[in-house]
Amino acid sequence: MADAASCTTIGPGNSGSFVSLDNAISAACFGGNDTNQINASFSLFGKTGWMLADKNDDSAVGSPITFTATGPINGDDGGDWGVVDWAGRTTGDVVITLKPGHGFGAFLVDTDYFSGTWLATKGLSHASIYYRGVTPVPLPAGGILLLSALAGLGFARYRRT
């Protein structure tokens, strides 16, 4: 099992919460709501291009990475976390966020592990999984030529009729 990473969320007054996640490489805490802030241009751990994969209080139909049914569970201040599969993103970056109170903790996870434990000093509002999008594989130049040749043949056939 990899080490746990932890930080204290930012909130008004003394409303921050200590959060910790097992099998995490690094942690960063913020104020506000992760689902309102994290998007493709938001920088986490020096990287942008983040996409929401799953939120534990939302259905994850067609999502590439999903939480298991065992947690994290909203309202709890600790428990287990697990994912069904990293969906082939074991070479990519994955972040799990925990949002208790007025802020959230973001954890860059070690994708060699599919589960672990988490802690917070306040009850959990929700947990989310974000991943960095996979760079699309470019279509080879030969494929583009093939498509243009097929279009040309189709046009020639159309002109003959």
mmCIF file of C-alpha atoms in Angstrom:
data_model
loop_
_atom_site.group_PDB
_atom_site.id
_atom_site.type_symbol
_atom_site.label_atom_id
_atom_site.label_comp_id
_atom_site.label_asym_id
_atom_site.label_seq_id
_atom_site.Cartn_x
_atom_site.Cartn_y
_atom_site.Cartn_z
ATOM 1 C CA MET A 1 0.000 0.000 0.000
ATOM 2 C CA ALA A 2 1.279 3.477 -0.900
ATOM 3 C CA ASP A 3 1.399 6.293 1.612
ATOM 4 C CA ALA A 4 -1.493 8.555 2.499
ATOM 5 C CA ALA A 5 -1.492 12.200 1.466
ATOM 6 C CA SER A 6 -3.301 14.887 3.457
ATOM 7 C CA CYS A 7 -4.064 18.606 3.656
ATOM 8 C CA THR A 8 -6.511 21.021 5.298
ATOM 9 C CA THR A 9 -9.261 22.557 3.175
ATOM 10 C CA ILE A 10 -9.746 26.316 3.012
ATOM 11 C CA GLY A 11 -12.978 27.795 4.357
ATOM 12 C CA PRO A 12 -14.297 30.963 5.957
ATOM 13 C CA GLY A 13 -13.296 31.452 9.582
ATOM 14 C CA ASN A 14 -12.320 28.161 11.169
ATOM 15 C CA SER A 15 -14.363 25.988 8.776
ATOM 16 C CA GLY A 16 -11.508 24.099 7.132
ATOM 17 C CA SER A 17 -11.354 20.324 7.329
ATOM 18 C CA PHE A 18 -8.392 17.968 7.498
ATOM 19 C CA VAL A 19 -8.663 15.383 4.698
ATOM 20 C CA SER A 20 -6.522 12.345 3.948
ATOM 21 C CA LEU A 21 -6.534 9.644 1.257
ATOM 22 C CA ASP A 22 -4.553 6.380 1.125
ATOM 23 C CA ASN A 23 -2.598 5.454 -2.001
ATOM 24 C CA ALA A 24 -2.181 9.076 -3.019
ATOM 25 C CA ILE A 25 1.004 10.591 -4.381
ATOM 26 C CA SER A 26 0.209 14.198 -3.511
ATOM 27 C CA ALA A 27 -2.539 16.395 -2.012
ATOM 28 C CA ALA A 28 -3.717 19.971 -2.533
ATOM 29 C CA CYS A 29 -6.563 21.703 -0.684
ATOM 30 C CA PHE A 30 -8.808 24.524 -1.881
ATOM 31 C CA GLY A 31 -11.873 26.512 -0.867
ATOM 32 C CA GLY A 32 -15.169 26.132 -2.684
ATOM 33 C CA ASN A 33 -16.636 23.245 -4.630
ATOM 34 C CA ASP A 34 -14.555 21.018 -6.907
ATOM 35 C CA THR A 35 -17.346 20.458 -9.429
ATOM 36 C CA ASN A 36 -17.709 24.243 -9.870
ATOM 37 C CA GLN A 37 -13.956 24.819 -10.240
ATOM 38 C CA ILE A 38 -12.177 21.859 -11.816
ATOM 39 C CA ASN A 39 -12.405 21.906 -15.610
ATOM 40 C CA ALA A 40 -10.039 21.592 -18.566
ATOM 41 C CA SER A 41 -8.283 24.888 -17.759
ATOM 42 C CA PHE A 42 -7.996 24.363 -13.964
ATOM 43 C CA SER A 43 -4.425 23.574 -12.888
ATOM 44 C CA LEU A 44 -4.028 20.655 -10.475
ATOM 45 C CA PHE A 45 -0.546 19.415 -9.628
ATOM 46 C CA GLY A 46 0.829 21.609 -12.427
ATOM 47 C CA LYS A 47 -1.372 20.016 -15.090
ATOM 48 C CA THR A 48 -4.526 21.063 -16.945
ATOM 49 C CA GLY A 49 -6.999 19.141 -19.104
ATOM 50 C CA TRP A 50 -8.997 17.535 -16.262
ATOM 51 C CA MET A 51 -12.353 15.869 -16.987
ATOM 52 C CA LEU A 52 -14.941 14.654 -14.461
ATOM 53 C CA ALA A 53 -15.331 10.874 -14.585
ATOM 54 C CA ASP A 54 -17.605 10.158 -11.607
ATOM 55 C CA LYS A 55 -19.204 11.753 -8.575
ATOM 56 C CA ASN A 56 -20.346 9.458 -5.787
ATOM 57 C CA ASP A 57 -23.798 11.078 -5.527
ATOM 58 C CA ASP A 58 -24.413 11.048 -9.288
ATOM 59 C CA SER A 59 -25.050 8.223 -11.704
ATOM 60 C CA ALA A 60 -22.000 7.490 -13.816
ATOM 61 C CA VAL A 61 -23.543 6.176 -17.013
ATOM 62 C CA GLY A 62 -20.854 5.649 -19.624
ATOM 63 C CA SER A 63 -18.117 7.052 -17.409
ATOM 64 C CA PRO A 64 -14.589 5.736 -18.035
ATOM 65 C CA ILE A 65 -13.752 5.494 -14.300
ATOM 66 C CA THR A 66 -16.339 4.876 -11.560
ATOM 67 C CA PHE A 67 -16.401 4.455 -7.790
ATOM 68 C CA THR A 68 -17.342 1.053 -6.400
ATOM 69 C CA ALA A 69 -20.629 0.787 -4.536
ATOM 70 C CA THR A 70 -18.796 0.787 -1.178
ATOM 71 C CA GLY A 71 -17.809 4.406 -1.048
ATOM 72 C CA PRO A 72 -16.926 7.028 -0.223
ATOM 73 C CA ILE A 73 -20.301 7.617 1.452
ATOM 74 C CA ASN A 74 -21.711 11.109 1.907
ATOM 75 C CA GLY A 75 -22.099 12.274 5.510
ATOM 76 C CA ASP A 76 -19.337 9.982 6.785
ATOM 77 C CA ASP A 77 -16.021 11.301 8.089
ATOM 78 C CA GLY A 78 -14.010 8.310 6.947
ATOM 79 C CA GLY A 79 -14.224 4.963 5.252
ATOM 80 C CA ASP A 80 -13.150 3.072 2.189
ATOM 81 C CA TRP A 81 -12.766 4.261 -1.374
ATOM 82 C CA GLY A 82 -12.502 2.085 -4.438
ATOM 83 C CA VAL A 83 -12.781 2.270 -8.198
ATOM 84 C CA VAL A 84 -14.112 -0.362 -10.560
ATOM 85 C CA ASP A 85 -11.303 0.072 -13.097
ATOM 86 C CA TRP A 86 -8.875 2.759 -14.217
ATOM 87 C CA ALA A 87 -10.178 2.140 -17.772
ATOM 88 C CA GLY A 88 -6.741 1.816 -19.360
ATOM 89 C CA ARG A 89 -5.554 5.098 -17.853
ATOM 90 C CA THR A 90 -2.834 3.536 -15.708
ATOM 91 C CA THR A 91 -0.287 5.711 -17.505
ATOM 92 C CA GLY A 92 -2.448 8.858 -17.144
ATOM 93 C CA ASP A 93 -3.197 11.122 -14.218
ATOM 94 C CA VAL A 94 -6.185 10.515 -11.952
ATOM 95 C CA VAL A 95 -7.377 12.737 -9.092
ATOM 96 C CA ILE A 96 -9.903 11.891 -6.384
ATOM 97 C CA THR A 97 -11.469 14.850 -4.573
ATOM 98 C CA LEU A 98 -13.116 14.836 -1.150
ATOM 99 C CA LYS A 99 -15.439 17.738 -0.317
ATOM 100 C CA PRO A 100 -16.304 18.173 3.363
ATOM 101 C CA GLY A 101 -17.594 21.577 4.501
ATOM 102 C CA HIS A 102 -16.615 24.698 2.553
ATOM 103 C CA GLY A 103 -13.585 23.334 0.687
ATOM 104 C CA PHE A 104 -12.177 20.264 -1.004
ATOM 105 C CA GLY A 105 -9.031 18.188 -1.042
ATOM 106 C CA ALA A 106 -7.627 16.913 -4.345
ATOM 107 C CA PHE A 107 -5.451 13.790 -4.329
ATOM 108 C CA LEU A 108 -3.266 12.616 -7.189
ATOM 109 C CA VAL A 109 -3.709 8.856 -6.839
ATOM 110 C CA ASP A 110 -1.303 6.024 -7.478
ATOM 111 C CA THR A 111 -3.101 4.018 -10.165
ATOM 112 C CA ASP A 112 -1.288 0.850 -9.121
ATOM 113 C CA TYR A 113 -3.998 0.654 -6.427
ATOM 114 C CA PHE A 114 -7.775 0.385 -6.878
ATOM 115 C CA SER A 115 -8.829 1.110 -3.290
ATOM 116 C CA GLY A 116 -7.846 2.540 0.064
ATOM 117 C CA THR A 117 -9.208 4.519 2.985
ATOM 118 C CA TRP A 118 -10.034 8.176 3.476
ATOM 119 C CA LEU A 119 -10.539 10.487 6.474
ATOM 120 C CA ALA A 120 -12.039 13.951 7.037
ATOM 121 C CA THR A 121 -12.685 15.972 10.184
ATOM 122 C CA LYS A 122 -16.142 16.965 8.832
ATOM 123 C CA GLY A 123 -18.858 14.930 7.137
ATOM 124 C CA LEU A 124 -18.371 14.363 3.415
ATOM 125 C CA SER A 125 -20.563 16.314 0.974
ATOM 126 C CA HIS A 126 -19.342 14.293 -2.024
ATOM 127 C CA ALA A 127 -16.322 12.670 -3.654
ATOM 128 C CA SER A 128 -15.355 12.909 -7.332
ATOM 129 C CA ILE A 129 -12.901 11.327 -9.762
ATOM 130 C CA TYR A 130 -11.147 13.417 -12.420
ATOM 131 C CA TYR A 131 -8.756 12.260 -15.100
ATOM 132 C CA ARG A 132 -6.660 13.949 -17.723
ATOM 133 C CA GLY A 133 -7.987 13.253 -21.185
ATOM 134 C CA VAL A 134 -6.129 10.841 -23.362
ATOM 135 C CA THR A 135 -4.510 12.558 -26.338
ATOM 136 C CA PRO A 136 -6.293 11.385 -29.481
ATOM 137 C CA VAL A 137 -4.232 9.215 -31.776
ATOM 138 C CA PRO A 138 -3.789 11.103 -35.059
ATOM 139 C CA LEU A 139 -5.195 9.520 -38.183
ATOM 140 C CA PRO A 140 -2.274 8.545 -40.418
ATOM 141 C CA ALA A 141 -1.824 10.533 -43.628
ATOM 142 C CA GLY A 142 -2.655 7.386 -45.616
ATOM 143 C CA GLY A 143 -6.064 7.266 -43.932
ATOM 144 C CA ILE A 144 -6.826 10.818 -45.005
ATOM 145 C CA LEU A 145 -5.777 9.991 -48.573
ATOM 146 C CA LEU A 146 -7.985 6.909 -48.549
ATOM 147 C CA LEU A 147 -10.992 8.915 -47.364
ATOM 148 C CA SER A 148 -10.449 11.593 -50.035
ATOM 149 C CA ALA A 149 -10.060 8.896 -52.750
ATOM 150 C CA LEU A 150 -13.322 7.246 -51.666
ATOM 151 C CA ALA A 151 -15.071 10.617 -51.741
ATOM 152 C CA GLY A 152 -13.671 11.232 -55.249
ATOM 153 C CA LEU A 153 -14.913 7.837 -56.472
ATOM 154 C CA GLY A 154 -18.330 8.529 -54.985
ATOM 155 C CA PHE A 155 -18.488 11.895 -56.732
ATOM 156 C CA ALA A 156 -17.395 10.350 -60.074
ATOM 157 C CA ARG A 157 -20.120 7.716 -59.766
ATOM 158 C CA TYR A 158 -22.673 10.409 -58.972
ATOM 159 C CA ARG A 159 -21.693 12.379 -62.113
ATOM 160 C CA ARG A 160 -22.057 9.276 -64.336
ATOM 161 C CA THR A 161 -25.657 8.659 -63.273
#
